[in-house]
Amino acid sequence: MDACRLNDVEAYVDEVWEDVVRDISSLVSHPSVADSSAAAPAAPFGRPVRDALDCALAIADRLGYATGDDEGYVGFADIAGERADQVATIAHVDVVPAGPGWGTDPFSMERREGWLLGRGVIDDKGPAVLSLYAGAYLIKRGITPRYTFRALIGCDEEVGMTDVHHYLENHPQPKFLFTPDAEFPVCNAEKGCFGGTFMSAPIEGGAIASWSGAEATNAIPSESVCVLNVPAQSLPEPHAHAERLSIEPVGEGCTRIFAQGIGGHASMPEGTVNAIGLVVTYLREIANAQPDLFASVERSFLELLASIHEDTAGTGLAIASESPAFGPLTCNAGAITVQGGRIEQTIDVRFPDSIAAAEMTEACRAAAAAHGAEFMVGTVKEPFSVSADSPAVQALLDTYAEVTGKDAKPFSMGGGTYARNFASAVSFGPEDSSVELPAWAGTMHGPNEAASEELLRDALKMYILAILRLNELEL
């Protein structure tokens, strides 16, 4: 790409940037947690998600796209090319629940010291706006692309991706697609996804009245609250992680245990502290000192929970595995509840090609059975990859290297993105794990979700240049 074109792209980014920030703020204002139980006509994931989709499509309309939607499942914004075949992007406007621990209103974006704060600024409302402005460069400069450019806007990425399943039943596959929903430079391989729920046997006369963790199983809980039907004065001081635990009386003869962890995304556990695991450690301390406080079913399930929370590699469940292409398995125990007289703990596993879902199912059921519990399988998605030698992948790598001056090699990751649902697709930024967050900022899926404006600006440049490069290829 010549220097003049890069200079023009940089000038465009400068020109539109304040509009970009305002549009991200507008999109963040919608509390768009997908909820299929609240489905309405043309709003299969609830009204808040539909409102966010309409907001995104209104941005696209204003920028000059031709817009439409697939019955509320997916929105699309088109720039007609010389060919009907498409080069596409896909981002999503649904978000995980805000969860506790925020220092700002999660649905009122705050701009602070070169950062944007709010639920979705990095996952994935900010990138959704970037994708629209990237294509709009073509309109602004009067460029007719070789391929029709389609910016897809999904509505159910965080819950099940049923939106793209519905879309692909009714629309053709693009020739190539990238999703701005991962780290740079290019992720061409995603681990498989495996989920399920451990359930205790029915509990009678138990001490554990309630227990909470993350609101979504693919989030590492930053806080956990457990209420015991036990007087606070009868409980010992915690030995382990005392600085992260508080024990206080609540109601008559009951105790509230609060754990403060460090939240994050299930696929990226490094540097996090699972708050449920902190509570498990303390409850086992109590059970070892005063076993009569708990029902036998509770004590047994606590031992199972200790195995589940032993580490984030799945060691305690005998599912730890690693491969050169995909790296190590990760296992997150995110959501915990007490309902119907049982304790239920979910797991979210991102697995390499060195272990099969059937093996994990067998191991988890065996672990559960050893403690008188059950395991129910939920989500299963196999690992997928696109060749690093693909000309389209190389075009994205070249773009990243041009803008950043950094070496660009593709990588695999544990996060599950829309890319796995398409015939030829990868994820392409806009995150960068090497960027240090301010003390008051957090990661995606955690409290105080933040995005660096500098990184977003670079991402917008890369998306424009990538679209131009892809249109030079015979896909």
Coordinates of C-alpha atoms in Angstrom, one line a residue, residues 251-441:
G251 CA -30.8 -11.8 59.3
E252 CA -31.3 -14.0 62.3
G253 CA -28.9 -16.8 62.6
C254 CA -27.5 -16.4 59.1
T255 CA -24.1 -15.3 57.7
R256 CA -23.1 -13.6 54.5
I257 CA -19.7 -14.5 53.0
F258 CA -18.5 -12.1 50.4
A259 CA -15.5 -12.8 48.2
Q260 CA -13.7 -10.2 46.0
G261 CA -11.8 -11.7 43.1
I262 CA -10.5 -10.4 39.8
G263 CA -12.9 -10.9 36.9
G264 CA -12.3 -11.4 33.2
H265 CA -13.1 -13.5 30.2
A266 CA -13.3 -17.3 30.6
S267 CA -10.9 -17.9 27.7
M268 CA -8.2 -15.6 29.2
P269 CA -7.8 -16.6 32.9
E270 CA -4.2 -15.3 33.4
G271 CA -4.2 -12.7 36.1
T272 CA -7.7 -13.3 37.3
V273 CA -9.0 -14.7 40.6
N274 CA -12.2 -16.7 40.6
A275 CA -14.3 -15.4 43.5
I276 CA -16.3 -18.6 43.7
G277 CA -13.0 -20.5 44.3
L278 CA -12.3 -18.2 47.3
V279 CA -15.6 -19.1 48.9
V280 CA -15.0 -22.8 48.2
T281 CA -11.7 -22.7 50.0
Y282 CA -13.2 -21.0 53.1
L283 CA -16.2 -23.3 53.2
R284 CA -13.9 -26.3 53.2
E285 CA -12.0 -24.8 56.1
I286 CA -15.2 -24.6 58.0
A287 CA -16.3 -28.1 57.0
N288 CA -12.9 -29.6 58.1
A289 CA -13.1 -27.9 61.5
Q290 CA -16.9 -28.3 62.1
P291 CA -18.2 -31.0 59.7
D292 CA -21.6 -31.1 61.5
L293 CA -22.4 -27.7 60.2
F294 CA -23.0 -29.0 56.7
A295 CA -25.1 -31.8 55.3
S296 CA -23.1 -34.7 54.0
V297 CA -24.2 -33.9 50.4
E298 CA -22.9 -30.4 50.8
R299 CA -19.5 -31.6 52.2
S300 CA -19.2 -34.0 49.3
F301 CA -20.1 -31.4 46.7
L302 CA -17.6 -29.0 48.2
E303 CA -14.9 -31.5 47.6
L304 CA -16.0 -31.7 43.9
L305 CA -16.0 -27.9 43.7
A306 CA -12.4 -27.9 45.1
S307 CA -11.4 -30.2 42.2
I308 CA -13.2 -28.0 39.7
H309 CA -11.5 -24.8 41.0
E310 CA -8.1 -26.4 41.5
D311 CA -6.7 -24.4 38.6
T312 CA -7.8 -23.1 35.2
A313 CA -6.2 -25.9 33.3
G314 CA -8.8 -28.5 34.2
T315 CA -6.3 -30.6 36.2
G316 CA -8.8 -31.4 39.0
L317 CA -11.3 -32.8 36.5
A318 CA -8.6 -34.8 34.6
I319 CA -9.2 -32.9 31.4
A320 CA -6.0 -30.9 31.2
S321 CA -4.6 -31.0 27.6
E322 CA -2.4 -29.0 25.3
S323 CA -1.4 -29.0 21.6
P324 CA 1.2 -27.0 19.6
A325 CA -1.3 -25.5 17.3
F326 CA -3.9 -24.5 19.9
G327 CA -2.1 -24.2 23.2
P328 CA -3.5 -25.3 26.6
L329 CA -7.1 -26.1 27.6
T330 CA -8.7 -23.5 29.9
C331 CA -11.6 -24.3 32.3
N332 CA -13.7 -21.6 34.0
A333 CA -16.3 -22.3 36.7
G334 CA -18.3 -19.1 36.3
A335 CA -21.9 -19.3 37.5
I336 CA -23.1 -21.0 40.7
T337 CA -26.6 -21.2 42.2
V338 CA -28.7 -23.0 44.8
Q339 CA -32.0 -23.9 43.3
G340 CA -34.5 -26.8 43.7
G341 CA -32.6 -28.1 46.7
R342 CA -29.4 -28.5 44.7
I343 CA -26.2 -26.6 44.2
E344 CA -25.3 -26.1 40.5
Q345 CA -21.9 -25.1 39.1
T346 CA -21.3 -24.4 35.5
I347 CA -18.0 -24.8 33.6
D348 CA -16.8 -23.1 30.4
V349 CA -14.0 -25.0 28.7
R350 CA -11.9 -23.9 25.7
F351 CA -10.1 -27.0 24.4
P352 CA -7.3 -27.7 21.9
D353 CA -7.4 -30.5 19.2
S354 CA -5.5 -32.8 21.5
I355 CA -8.7 -33.8 23.5
A356 CA -12.2 -34.7 22.3
A357 CA -15.5 -33.6 23.8
A358 CA -16.4 -37.2 24.5
E359 CA -13.3 -37.6 26.7
M360 CA -14.2 -34.5 28.7
T361 CA -17.8 -35.6 29.1
E362 CA -16.6 -38.9 30.5
A363 CA -14.1 -37.3 32.8
C364 CA -16.6 -34.8 34.1
R365 CA -19.3 -37.4 34.7
A366 CA -16.8 -39.6 36.5
A367 CA -15.7 -36.7 38.8
A368 CA -19.3 -35.9 39.5
A369 CA -20.3 -39.5 40.3
A370 CA -17.4 -39.9 42.7
H371 CA -19.0 -37.2 44.8
G372 CA -22.6 -38.3 44.4
A373 CA -23.4 -35.6 41.9
E374 CA -24.4 -35.3 38.2
F375 CA -22.9 -33.6 35.2
M376 CA -25.1 -32.4 32.3
V377 CA -23.4 -31.5 29.0
G378 CA -24.3 -28.1 27.4
T379 CA -22.4 -26.5 24.6
V380 CA -20.0 -28.4 22.3
K381 CA -18.2 -26.7 19.5
E382 CA -15.2 -28.3 17.8
P383 CA -11.9 -26.4 17.2
F384 CA -11.5 -24.8 13.8
S385 CA -8.8 -23.1 11.8
V386 CA -8.0 -21.3 8.5
S387 CA -4.7 -21.8 6.8
A388 CA -2.1 -19.1 7.7
D389 CA -1.0 -19.3 4.0
S390 CA -4.3 -18.0 2.7
P391 CA -3.8 -14.8 0.7
A392 CA -6.6 -13.2 2.6
V393 CA -4.9 -14.0 6.0
Q394 CA -1.6 -12.7 4.6
A395 CA -3.3 -9.5 3.5
L396 CA -4.5 -8.8 7.1
L397 CA -1.0 -9.6 8.5
D398 CA 0.6 -7.2 6.0
T399 CA -1.9 -4.5 7.0
Y400 CA -1.1 -5.0 10.7
A401 CA 2.6 -4.8 10.0
E402 CA 2.3 -1.7 7.9
V403 CA 0.3 0.3 10.5
T404 CA 2.2 -0.9 13.6
G405 CA 5.7 -1.7 12.4
K406 CA 5.4 -5.0 14.4
D407 CA 6.1 -8.5 13.3
A408 CA 2.8 -10.2 12.4
K409 CA 2.2 -13.9 12.8
P410 CA -1.2 -15.6 13.2
F411 CA -2.2 -17.2 16.5
S412 CA -4.8 -19.4 18.1
M413 CA -7.0 -18.5 21.0
G414 CA -9.6 -19.8 23.4
G415 CA -12.3 -17.2 22.7
G416 CA -15.1 -18.3 20.5
T417 CA -16.0 -15.8 17.8
Y418 CA -18.4 -15.6 14.9
A419 CA -15.5 -16.7 12.6
R420 CA -16.0 -20.4 13.3
N421 CA -19.4 -20.2 11.7
F422 CA -18.2 -19.1 8.3
A423 CA -16.5 -21.0 5.5
S424 CA -13.5 -18.6 5.2
A425 CA -13.1 -16.2 8.2
V426 CA -10.7 -15.1 10.9
S427 CA -10.8 -12.6 13.8
F428 CA -8.8 -9.4 13.4
G429 CA -8.3 -7.3 16.6
P430 CA -8.9 -4.8 18.0
E431 CA -7.5 -5.9 21.4
D432 CA -3.9 -5.9 22.4
S433 CA -2.9 -7.7 25.6
S434 CA 0.4 -5.9 25.8
V435 CA -1.4 -2.5 26.4
E436 CA -1.3 -1.7 30.2
L437 CA -4.7 -0.8 31.7
P438 CA -5.0 2.1 34.1
A439 CA -5.8 1.1 37.7
W440 CA -9.4 2.2 37.2
A441 CA -10.0 0.2 33.9

